[in-house]
GROMACS .gro file of N, CA and C in nm:
model
  504
    1MET      N    1   0.082  -0.119   0.000
    1MET     CA    2   0.000   0.000   0.000
    1MET      C    3   0.087   0.126   0.000
    2ARG      N    4   0.188   0.132   0.090
    2ARG     CA    5   0.277   0.248   0.094
    2ARG      C    6   0.356   0.261  -0.035
    3PHE      N    7   0.393   0.147  -0.094
    3PHE     CA    8   0.468   0.147  -0.220
    3PHE      C    9   0.386   0.215  -0.331
    4ALA      N   10   0.260   0.178  -0.343
    4ALA     CA   11   0.173   0.235  -0.447
    4ALA      C   12   0.150   0.385  -0.424
    5LEU      N   13   0.134   0.425  -0.300
    5LEU     CA   14   0.114   0.566  -0.268
    5LEU      C   15   0.239   0.647  -0.302
    6ALA      N   16   0.356   0.597  -0.267
    6ALA     CA   17   0.481   0.668  -0.297
    6ALA      C   18   0.502   0.680  -0.447
    7LEU      N   19   0.473   0.574  -0.523
    7LEU     CA   20   0.487   0.578  -0.668
    7LEU      C   21   0.392   0.679  -0.729
    8ALA      N   22   0.269   0.684  -0.681
    8ALA     CA   23   0.172   0.781  -0.732
    8ALA      C   24   0.217   0.924  -0.706
    9VAL      N   25   0.276   0.949  -0.591
    9VAL     CA   26   0.326   1.083  -0.559
    9VAL      C   27   0.439   1.122  -0.653
   10VAL      N   28   0.535   1.031  -0.676
   10VAL     CA   29   0.649   1.060  -0.764
   10VAL      C   30   0.601   1.089  -0.905
   11ILE      N   31   0.513   1.007  -0.959
   11ILE     CA   32   0.464   1.027  -1.095
   11ILE      C   33   0.374   1.150  -1.104
   12GLY      N   34   0.292   1.173  -1.005
   12GLY     CA   35   0.202   1.288  -1.006
   12GLY      C   36   0.274   1.421  -1.002
   13ILE      N   37   0.382   1.428  -0.928
   13ILE     CA   38   0.459   1.553  -0.919
   13ILE      C   39   0.538   1.575  -1.046
   14ALA      N   40   0.593   1.471  -1.102
   14ALA     CA   41   0.687   1.485  -1.213
   14ALA      C   42   0.622   1.495  -1.350
   15ALA      N   43   0.507   1.440  -1.372
   15ALA     CA   44   0.450   1.427  -1.505
   15ALA      C   45   0.425   1.557  -1.581
   16PRO      N   46   0.383   1.670  -1.521
   16PRO     CA   47   0.347   1.786  -1.600
   16PRO      C   48   0.463   1.857  -1.671
   17ALA      N   49   0.586   1.847  -1.625
   17ALA     CA   50   0.696   1.922  -1.684
   17ALA      C   51   0.745   1.857  -1.812
   18ARG      N   52   0.822   1.933  -1.892
   18ARG     CA   53   0.872   1.886  -2.021
   18ARG      C   54   1.005   1.954  -2.052
   19ALA      N   55   1.096   1.883  -2.116
   19ALA     CA   56   1.223   1.941  -2.160
   19ALA      C   57   1.245   1.906  -2.307
   20ASP      N   58   1.331   1.982  -2.376
   20ASP     CA   59   1.351   1.964  -2.519
   20ASP      C   60   1.465   1.872  -2.555
   21GLY      N   61   1.549   1.837  -2.464
   21GLY     CA   62   1.664   1.753  -2.495
   21GLY      C   63   1.793   1.826  -2.461
   22PHE      N   64   1.905   1.757  -2.475
   22PHE     CA   65   2.033   1.813  -2.433
   22PHE      C   66   2.087   1.921  -2.525
   23GLY      N   67   2.040   1.934  -2.646
   23GLY     CA   68   2.086   2.043  -2.731
   23GLY      C   69   2.205   2.009  -2.818
   24THR      N   70   2.293   2.106  -2.839
   24THR     CA   71   2.399   2.095  -2.939
   24THR      C   72   2.503   1.989  -2.910
   25ASP      N   73   2.525   1.953  -2.786
   25ASP     CA   74   2.625   1.849  -2.757
   25ASP      C   75   2.573   1.709  -2.788
   26GLY      N   76   2.444   1.696  -2.820
   26GLY     CA   77   2.389   1.568  -2.863
   26GLY      C   78   2.367   1.467  -2.754
   27ALA      N   79   2.363   1.508  -2.631
   27ALA     CA   80   2.353   1.412  -2.522
   27ALA      C   81   2.218   1.342  -2.515
   28ARG      N   82   2.114   1.402  -2.567
   28ARG     CA   83   1.983   1.337  -2.569
   28ARG      C   84   1.922   1.355  -2.706
   29GLY      N   85   1.854   1.253  -2.751
   29GLY     CA   86   1.783   1.265  -2.878
   29GLY      C   87   1.669   1.364  -2.867
   30THR      N   88   1.645   1.441  -2.971
   30THR     CA   89   1.541   1.543  -2.965
   30THR      C   90   1.400   1.484  -2.964
   31ASP      N   91   1.385   1.360  -3.012
   31ASP     CA   92   1.253   1.298  -3.012
   31ASP      C   93   1.221   1.225  -2.882
   32LYS      N   94   1.318   1.215  -2.795
   32LYS     CA   95   1.300   1.144  -2.669
   32LYS      C   96   1.223   1.233  -2.572
   33GLY      N   97   1.129   1.175  -2.499
   33GLY     CA   98   1.052   1.250  -2.401
   33GLY      C   99   1.136   1.289  -2.280
   34ALA      N  100   1.080   1.375  -2.199
   34ALA     CA  101   1.151   1.426  -2.082
   34ALA      C  102   1.128   1.341  -1.957
   35PHE      N  103   1.027   1.256  -1.957
   35PHE     CA  104   0.993   1.178  -1.838
   35PHE      C  105   1.012   1.030  -1.864
   36GLY      N  106   1.093   0.965  -1.780
   36GLY     CA  107   1.118   0.823  -1.795
   36GLY      C  108   1.083   0.745  -1.670
   37VAL      N  109   1.035   0.623  -1.690
   37VAL     CA  110   0.999   0.533  -1.580
   37VAL      C  111   1.061   0.397  -1.610
   38GLY      N  112   1.111   0.331  -1.506
   38GLY     CA  113   1.171   0.201  -1.526
   38GLY      C  114   1.192   0.127  -1.396
   39ILE      N  115   1.292   0.039  -1.397
   39ILE     CA  116   1.322  -0.042  -1.279
   39ILE      C  117   1.465  -0.015  -1.234
   40ILE      N  118   1.487  -0.032  -1.106
   40ILE     CA  119   1.620  -0.022  -1.046
   40ILE      C  120   1.643  -0.150  -0.967
   41VAL      N  121   1.766  -0.203  -0.978
   41VAL     CA  122   1.805  -0.324  -0.907
   41VAL      C  123   1.928  -0.291  -0.825
   42GLY      N  124   1.927  -0.333  -0.702
   42GLY     CA  125   2.037  -0.305  -0.611
   42GLY      C  126   1.980  -0.267  -0.476
   43GLU      N  127   2.018  -0.151  -0.429
   43GLU     CA  128   1.965  -0.099  -0.302
   43GLU      C  129   1.903   0.036  -0.331
   44PRO      N  130   1.778   0.050  -0.360
   44PRO     CA  131   1.669  -0.045  -0.347
   44PRO      C  132   1.643  -0.123  -0.476
   45ILE      N  133   1.551  -0.218  -0.465
   45ILE     CA  134   1.496  -0.288  -0.581
   45ILE      C  135   1.354  -0.237  -0.596
   46GLY      N  136   1.324  -0.174  -0.710
   46GLY     CA  137   1.190  -0.119  -0.726
   46GLY      C  138   1.172  -0.042  -0.854
   47VAL      N  139   1.096   0.066  -0.845
   47VAL     CA  140   1.059   0.149  -0.958
   47VAL      C  141   1.137   0.280  -0.951
   48THR      N  142   1.187   0.326  -1.066
   48THR     CA  143   1.260   0.451  -1.073
   48THR      C  144   1.196   0.543  -1.176
   49ALA      N  145   1.216   0.672  -1.158
   49ALA     CA  146   1.164   0.771  -1.252
   49ALA      C  147   1.264   0.885  -1.264
   50LYS      N  148   1.266   0.950  -1.381
   50LYS     CA  149   1.355   1.063  -1.403
   50LYS      C  150   1.283   1.164  -1.490
   51LEU      N  151   1.296   1.292  -1.452
   51LEU     CA  152   1.234   1.401  -1.525
   51LEU      C  153   1.340   1.504  -1.558
   52TYR      N  154   1.364   1.526  -1.687
   52TYR     CA  155   1.460   1.629  -1.729
   52TYR      C  156   1.393   1.765  -1.720
   53LEU      N  157   1.456   1.856  -1.645
   53LEU     CA  158   1.406   1.993  -1.632
   53LEU      C  159   1.466   2.081  -1.740
   54THR      N  160   1.596   2.065  -1.767
   54THR     CA  161   1.667   2.132  -1.876
   54THR      C  162   1.754   2.027  -1.943
   55ASP      N  163   1.836   2.073  -2.037
   55ASP     CA  164   1.918   1.976  -2.110
   55ASP      C  165   2.022   1.906  -2.024
   56ASP      N  166   2.064   1.965  -1.913
   56ASP     CA  167   2.167   1.902  -1.830
   56ASP      C  168   2.129   1.888  -1.683
   57ARG      N  169   2.001   1.905  -1.650
   57ARG     CA  170   1.955   1.893  -1.511
   57ARG      C  171   1.827   1.811  -1.506
   58ALA      N  172   1.816   1.733  -1.399
   58ALA     CA  173   1.700   1.646  -1.387
   58ALA      C  174   1.669   1.617  -1.241
   59ILE      N  175   1.547   1.570  -1.219
   59ILE     CA  176   1.504   1.519  -1.089
   59ILE      C  177   1.482   1.370  -1.110
   60GLN      N  178   1.542   1.290  -1.023
   60GLN     CA  179   1.523   1.145  -1.034
   60GLN      C  180   1.490   1.089  -0.897
   61GLY      N  181   1.427   0.974  -0.897
   61GLY     CA  182   1.394   0.911  -0.771
   61GLY      C  183   1.361   0.765  -0.789
   62ALA      N  184   1.345   0.698  -0.677
   62ALA     CA  185   1.309   0.556  -0.680
   62ALA      C  186   1.234   0.522  -0.553
   63VAL      N  187   1.153   0.421  -0.564
   63VAL     CA  188   1.082   0.367  -0.448
   63VAL      C  189   1.088   0.216  -0.460
   64GLY      N  190   1.117   0.150  -0.348
   64GLY     CA  191   1.125   0.006  -0.354
   64GLY      C  192   1.168  -0.057  -0.224
   65SER      N  193   1.200  -0.182  -0.232
   65SER     CA  194   1.238  -0.260  -0.116
   65SER      C  195   1.388  -0.246  -0.092
   66ALA      N  196   1.424  -0.217   0.031
   66ALA     CA  197   1.565  -0.210   0.069
   66ALA      C  198   1.613  -0.351   0.091
   67PHE      N  199   1.695  -0.401   0.001
   67PHE     CA  200   1.742  -0.538   0.002
   67PHE      C  201   1.827  -0.569   0.125
   68ILE      N  202   1.923  -0.481   0.156
   68ILE     CA  203   2.015  -0.505   0.268
   68ILE      C  204   1.952  -0.463   0.401
   69GLY      N  205   1.900  -0.341   0.405
   69GLY     CA  206   1.844  -0.289   0.530
   69GLY      C  207   1.709  -0.345   0.566
   70GLY      N  208   1.636  -0.393   0.467
   70GLY     CA  209   1.501  -0.443   0.490
   70GLY      C  210   1.404  -0.329   0.508
   71GLY      N  211   1.289  -0.335   0.445
   71GLY     CA  212   1.189  -0.231   0.456
   71GLY      C  213   1.167  -0.156   0.326
   72LEU      N  214   1.095  -0.047   0.336
   72LEU     CA  215   1.059   0.035   0.220
   72LEU      C  216   1.147   0.158   0.214
   73GLN      N  217   1.202   0.187   0.096
   73GLN     CA  218   1.288   0.304   0.077
   73GLN      C  219   1.233   0.392  -0.033
   74LEU      N  220   1.242   0.524  -0.013
   74LEU     CA  221   1.205   0.625  -0.111
   74LEU      C  222   1.318   0.727  -0.114
   75HIS      N  223   1.370   0.755  -0.233
   75HIS     CA  224   1.473   0.858  -0.243
   75HIS      C  225   1.449   0.945  -0.366
   76GLY      N  226   1.500   1.068  -0.358
   76GLY     CA  227   1.491   1.163  -0.469
   76GLY      C  228   1.618   1.244  -0.477
   77ASP      N  229   1.661   1.276  -0.600
   77ASP     CA  230   1.785   1.349  -0.623
   77ASP      C  231   1.764   1.460  -0.725
   78TYR      N  232   1.840   1.566  -0.712
   78TYR     CA  233   1.849   1.672  -0.813
   78TYR      C  234   1.986   1.655  -0.876
   79VAL      N  235   1.992   1.612  -1.002
   79VAL     CA  236   2.120   1.576  -1.063
   79VAL      C  237   2.159   1.670  -1.177
   80PHE      N  238   2.290   1.688  -1.189
   80PHE     CA  239   2.352   1.765  -1.297
   80PHE      C  240   2.429   1.666  -1.385
   81HIS      N  241   2.436   1.693  -1.514
   81HIS     CA  242   2.512   1.610  -1.608
   81HIS      C  243   2.629   1.695  -1.659
   82PRO      N  244   2.736   1.711  -1.579
   82PRO     CA  245   2.842   1.806  -1.614
   82PRO      C  246   2.940   1.757  -1.721
   83TYR      N  247   2.956   1.625  -1.737
   83TYR     CA  248   3.056   1.572  -1.829
   83TYR      C  249   2.997   1.466  -1.920
   84ILE      N  250   3.039   1.467  -2.045
   84ILE     CA  251   3.004   1.362  -2.138
   84ILE      C  252   3.131   1.285  -2.168
   85LEU      N  253   3.135   1.160  -2.125
   85LEU     CA  254   3.254   1.077  -2.144
   85LEU      C  255   3.272   1.036  -2.289
   86GLN      N  256   3.160   1.010  -2.357
   86GLN     CA  257   3.167   0.967  -2.495
   86GLN      C  258   3.035   1.000  -2.564
   87SER      N  259   3.043   1.043  -2.691
   87SER     CA  260   2.925   1.071  -2.771
   87SER      C  261   2.943   1.007  -2.908
   88ARG      N  262   2.852   0.920  -2.942
   88ARG     CA  263   2.853   0.850  -3.072
   88ARG      C  264   2.722   0.880  -3.144
   89ASP      N  265   2.708   0.824  -3.265
   89ASP     CA  266   2.586   0.844  -3.342
   89ASP      C  267   2.465   0.780  -3.274
   90SER      N  268   2.486   0.670  -3.202
   90SER     CA  269   2.374   0.597  -3.145
   90SER      C  270   2.356   0.614  -2.994
   91PHE      N  271   2.458   0.663  -2.923
   91PHE     CA  272   2.445   0.678  -2.779
   91PHE      C  273   2.537   0.788  -2.726
   92VAL      N  274   2.509   0.828  -2.603
   92VAL     CA  275   2.591   0.924  -2.530
   92VAL      C  276   2.614   0.867  -2.391
   93LEU      N  277   2.732   0.893  -2.336
   93LEU     CA  278   2.769   0.841  -2.206
   93LEU      C  279   2.803   0.956  -2.112
   94PRO      N  280   2.700   1.021  -2.052
   94PRO     CA  281   2.728   1.129  -1.957
   94PRO      C  282   2.743   1.077  -1.813
   95VAL      N  283   2.809   1.158  -1.732
   95VAL     CA  284   2.821   1.135  -1.588
   95VAL      C  285   2.723   1.230  -1.520
   96TYR      N  286   2.662   1.186  -1.410
   96TYR     CA  287   2.575   1.276  -1.334
   96TYR      C  288   2.612   1.274  -1.187
   97VAL      N  289   2.590   1.388  -1.122
   97VAL     CA  290   2.617   1.406  -0.980
   97VAL      C  291   2.507   1.493  -0.920
   98GLY      N  292   2.485   1.480  -0.790
   98GLY     CA  293   2.390   1.569  -0.727
   98GLY      C  294   2.351   1.528  -0.586
   99PRO      N  295   2.285   1.621  -0.518
   99PRO     CA  296   2.237   1.594  -0.382
   99PRO      C  297   2.098   1.531  -0.384
  100GLY      N  298   2.065   1.466  -0.273
  100GLY     CA  299   1.933   1.405  -0.264
  100GLY      C  300   1.895   1.375  -0.120
  101VAL      N  301   1.777   1.319  -0.105
  101VAL     CA  302   1.726   1.278   0.026
  101VAL      C  303   1.677   1.134   0.018
  102ARG      N  304   1.677   1.069   0.134
  102ARG     CA  305   1.628   0.932   0.141
  102ARG      C  306   1.542   0.916   0.266
  103LEU      N  307   1.429   0.851   0.249
  103LEU     CA  308   1.342   0.809   0.359
  103LEU      C  309   1.338   0.657   0.356
  104ILE      N  310   1.354   0.597   0.471
  104ILE     CA  311   1.349   0.451   0.476
  104ILE      C  312   1.280   0.407   0.604
  105ASP      N  313   1.196   0.308   0.590
  105ASP     CA  314   1.129   0.245   0.703
  105ASP      C  315   1.191   0.107   0.720
  106TYR      N  316   1.291   0.099   0.807
  106TYR     CA  317   1.359  -0.029   0.831
  106TYR      C  318   1.263  -0.126   0.897
  107ASN      N  319   1.258  -0.247   0.845
  107ASN     CA  320   1.176  -0.351   0.904
  107ASN      C  321   1.254  -0.481   0.888
  108ASN      N  322   1.305  -0.534   0.996
  108ASN     CA  323   1.389  -0.653   0.989
  108ASN      C  324   1.312  -0.784   0.998
  109GLY      N  325   1.182  -0.780   0.981
  109GLY     CA  326   1.104  -0.903   0.984
  109GLY      C  327   1.051  -0.941   1.120
  110ARG      N  328   1.100  -0.874   1.223
  110ARG     CA  329   1.049  -0.898   1.358
  110ARG      C  330   0.952  -0.787   1.393
  111ASP      N  331   0.922  -0.772   1.519
  111ASP     CA  332   0.829  -0.669   1.562
  111ASP      C  333   0.892  -0.530   1.563
  112THR      N  334   1.023  -0.521   1.548
  112THR     CA  335   1.090  -0.392   1.554
  112THR      C  336   1.100  -0.329   1.416
  113SER      N  337   1.081  -0.200   1.411
  113SER     CA  338   1.102  -0.124   1.289
  113SER      C  339   1.147   0.015   1.330
  114ALA      N  340   1.215   0.083   1.238
  114ALA     CA  341   1.267   0.216   1.266
  114ALA      C  342   1.262   0.299   1.139
  115PHE      N  343   1.229   0.423   1.154
  115PHE     CA  344   1.225   0.518   1.043
  115PHE      C  345   1.356   0.596   1.040
  116ALA      N  346   1.410   0.622   0.920
  116ALA     CA  347   1.533   0.700   0.908
  116ALA      C  348   1.518   0.802   0.795
  117LEU      N  349   1.577   0.917   0.814
  117LEU     CA  350   1.579   1.025   0.717
  117LEU      C  351   1.725   1.062   0.693
  118GLY      N  352   1.765   1.072   0.566
  118GLY     CA  353   1.905   1.100   0.537
  118GLY      C  354   1.926   1.184   0.413
  119VAL      N  355   2.050   1.232   0.398
  119VAL     CA  356   2.091   1.305   0.278
  119VAL      C  357   2.183   1.214   0.197
  120ARG      N  358   2.166   1.221   0.064
  120ARG     CA  359   2.244   1.140  -0.029
  120ARG      C  360   2.332   1.229  -0.115
  121GLY      N  361   2.441   1.175  -0.159
  121GLY     CA  362   2.524   1.237  -0.261
  121GLY      C  363   2.543   1.134  -0.371
  122VAL      N  364   2.475   1.151  -0.484
  122VAL     CA  365   2.474   1.049  -0.588
  122VAL      C  366   2.574   1.082  -0.699
  123VAL      N  367   2.640   0.978  -0.748
  123VAL     CA  368   2.729   0.985  -0.865
  123VAL      C  369   2.692   0.868  -0.953
  124GLY      N  370   2.671   0.896  -1.082
  124GLY     CA  371   2.631   0.789  -1.172
  124GLY      C  372   2.679   0.808  -1.314
  125MET      N  373   2.660   0.704  -1.392
  125MET     CA  374   2.692   0.705  -1.533
  125MET      C  375   2.568   0.657  -1.608
  126LEU      N  376   2.540   0.724  -1.719
  126LEU     CA  377   2.418   0.700  -1.794
  126LEU      C  378   2.452   0.660  -1.936
  127PHE      N  379   2.400   0.549  -1.981
  127PHE     CA  380   2.413   0.506  -2.121
  127PHE      C  381   2.284   0.547  -2.188
  128ASP      N  382   2.284   0.661  -2.256
  128ASP     CA  383   2.164   0.722  -2.312
  128ASP      C  384   2.159   0.698  -2.462
  129PHE      N  385   2.064   0.615  -2.506
  129PHE     CA  386   2.047   0.586  -2.648
  129PHE      C  387   1.983   0.705  -2.718
  130LYS      N  388   2.038   0.745  -2.832
  130LYS     CA  389   1.986   0.860  -2.906
  130LYS      C  390   1.864   0.823  -2.991
  131ASN      N  391   1.862   0.700  -3.045
  131ASN     CA  392   1.756   0.660  -3.138
  131ASN      C  393   1.645   0.578  -3.074
  132GLU      N  394   1.658   0.547  -2.947
  132GLU     CA  395   1.558   0.471  -2.874
  132GLU      C  396   1.520   0.547  -2.748
  133PRO      N  397   1.395   0.540  -2.703
  133PRO     CA  398   1.353   0.615  -2.584
  133PRO      C  399   1.388   0.547  -2.452
  134ILE      N  400   1.511   0.496  -2.440
  134ILE     CA  401   1.552   0.430  -2.317
  134ILE      C  402   1.690   0.479  -2.275
  135ASP      N  403   1.719   0.462  -2.147
  135ASP     CA  404   1.855   0.480  -2.096
  135ASP      C  405   1.883   0.370  -1.994
  136VAL      N  406   2.011   0.341  -1.976
  136VAL     CA  407   2.058   0.243  -1.880
  136VAL      C  408   2.155   0.316  -1.789
  137PHE      N  409   2.148   0.293  -1.658
  137PHE     CA  410   2.231   0.369  -1.566
  137PHE      C  411   2.290   0.281  -1.457
  138PHE      N  412   2.398   0.333  -1.399
  138PHE     CA  413   2.461   0.275  -1.281
  138PHE      C  414   2.494   0.391  -1.188
  139GLU      N  415   2.462   0.378  -1.058
  139GLU     CA  416   2.488   0.486  -0.964
  139GLU      C  417   2.529   0.433  -0.828
  140ILE      N  418   2.600   0.521  -0.756
  140ILE     CA  419   2.640   0.492  -0.619
  140ILE      C  420   2.611   0.618  -0.537
  141ALA      N  421   2.559   0.600  -0.416
  141ALA     CA  422   2.520   0.715  -0.335
  141ALA      C  423   2.545   0.687  -0.187
  142PRO      N  424   2.646   0.750  -0.129
  142PRO     CA  425   2.660   0.742   0.017
  142PRO      C  426   2.548   0.821   0.084
  143VAL      N  427   2.502   0.772   0.197
  143VAL     CA  428   2.389   0.833   0.269
  143VAL      C  429   2.429   0.856   0.415
  144LEU      N  430   2.408   0.980   0.461
  144LEU     CA  431   2.421   1.010   0.604
  144LEU      C  432   2.279   1.025   0.655
  145GLU      N  433   2.240   0.935   0.745
  145GLU     CA  434   2.100   0.934   0.789
  145GLU      C  435   2.090   0.937   0.941
  146TYR      N  436   1.974   0.982   0.984
  146TYR     CA  437   1.942   0.980   1.126
  146TYR      C  438   1.832   0.876   1.146
  147LYS      N  439   1.862   0.775   1.225
  147LYS     CA  440   1.767   0.667   1.251
  147LYS      C  441   1.690   0.699   1.379
  148PHE      N  442   1.559   0.709   1.366
  148PHE     CA  443   1.472   0.743   1.477
  148PHE      C  444   1.432   0.618   1.555
  149SER      N  445   1.524   0.567   1.634
  149SER     CA  446   1.495   0.457   1.726
  149SER      C  447   1.585   0.475   1.846
  150SER      N  448   1.553   0.410   1.951
  150SER     CA  449   1.627   0.431   2.076
  150SER      C  450   1.774   0.393   2.060
  151GLY      N  451   1.861   0.491   2.082
  151GLY     CA  452   2.004   0.469   2.080
  151GLY      C  453   2.068   0.461   1.943
  152ALA      N  454   1.995   0.480   1.832
  152ALA     CA  455   2.053   0.463   1.699
  152ALA      C  456   2.127   0.588   1.652
  153GLY      N  457   2.058   0.701   1.640
  153GLY     CA  458   2.122   0.825   1.600
  153GLY      C  459   2.169   0.827   1.456
  154PHE      N  460   2.282   0.898   1.431
  154PHE     CA  461   2.337   0.911   1.296
  154PHE      C  462   2.415   0.788   1.256
  155GLN      N  463   2.407   0.755   1.128
  155GLN     CA  464   2.484   0.644   1.074
  155GLN      C  465   2.507   0.665   0.925
  156LEU      N  466   2.609   0.599   0.872
  156LEU     CA  467   2.637   0.603   0.729
  156LEU      C  468   2.580   0.479   0.663
  157SER      N  469   2.533   0.498   0.541
  157SER     CA  470   2.477   0.389   0.464
  157SER      C  471   2.518   0.407   0.319
  158LEU      N  472   2.489   0.311   0.235
  158LEU     CA  473   2.528   0.317   0.096
  158LEU      C  474   2.418   0.262   0.007
  159ASN      N  475   2.386   0.336  -0.099
  159ASN     CA  476   2.296   0.287  -0.202
  159ASN      C  477   2.378   0.265  -0.329
  160VAL      N  478   2.361   0.148  -0.390
  160VAL     CA  479   2.423   0.117  -0.518
  160VAL      C  480   2.314   0.055  -0.604
  161GLY      N  481   2.299   0.104  -0.726
  161GLY     CA  482   2.193   0.050  -0.810
  161GLY      C  483   2.224   0.063  -0.957
  162ALA      N  484   2.155  -0.017  -1.035
  162ALA     CA  485   2.160  -0.013  -1.181
  162ALA      C  486   2.018  -0.032  -1.230
  163GLY      N  487   1.989   0.026  -1.346
  163GLY     CA  488   1.854   0.011  -1.396
  163GLY      C  489   1.838   0.058  -1.538
  164ILE      N  490   1.712   0.057  -1.580
  164ILE     CA  491   1.674   0.097  -1.715
  164ILE      C  492   1.544   0.177  -1.707
  165ARG      N  493   1.533   0.281  -1.790
  165ARG     CA  494   1.412   0.364  -1.794
  165ARG      C  495   1.365   0.383  -1.938
  166TYR      N  496   1.233   0.387  -1.955
  166TYR     CA  497   1.170   0.417  -2.084
  166TYR      C  498   1.113   0.557  -2.077
  167TYR      N  499   1.136   0.640  -2.181
  167TYR     CA  500   1.095   0.780  -2.181
  167TYR      C  501   0.971   0.802  -2.267
  168PHE      N  502   0.882   0.887  -2.215
  168PHE     CA  503   0.757   0.923  -2.284
  168PHE      C  504   0.766   1.064  -2.338
   0.00000   0.00000   0.00000
């Protein structure tokens, strides 16, 4: 139930905006839509979405099951695409970086659960196809979070994921 609600919020907020593509450097195909939805595998495993605001800036997020920590995770990032590692006729390989937030409801399968709120710093690489409305990505994001349970406090965590998105 919480998973469906979080997904509806992400899609509802992101859907109205539109971008034209990356422009003269060719990083995005001009026929590709600005909003993409797909899957992410890693930490978390679930649904991911990305909305391009301009040619080199986007909002991305994911909601899913925290494989290592256990429970439901929701995160969102504001990312910049400052470098293009490679640009070919069929694809572009940009790097992205940016700040973000993470909410997680840890549930270890017993009666105990704990809520945590944290800040993320994401770094990723994007394999962006020019002639197809998809991209493939890999990212890593260290997280500094505050766990709201007795005696837990601040802790470091790590998100690592890979996935694919289809653009509309």
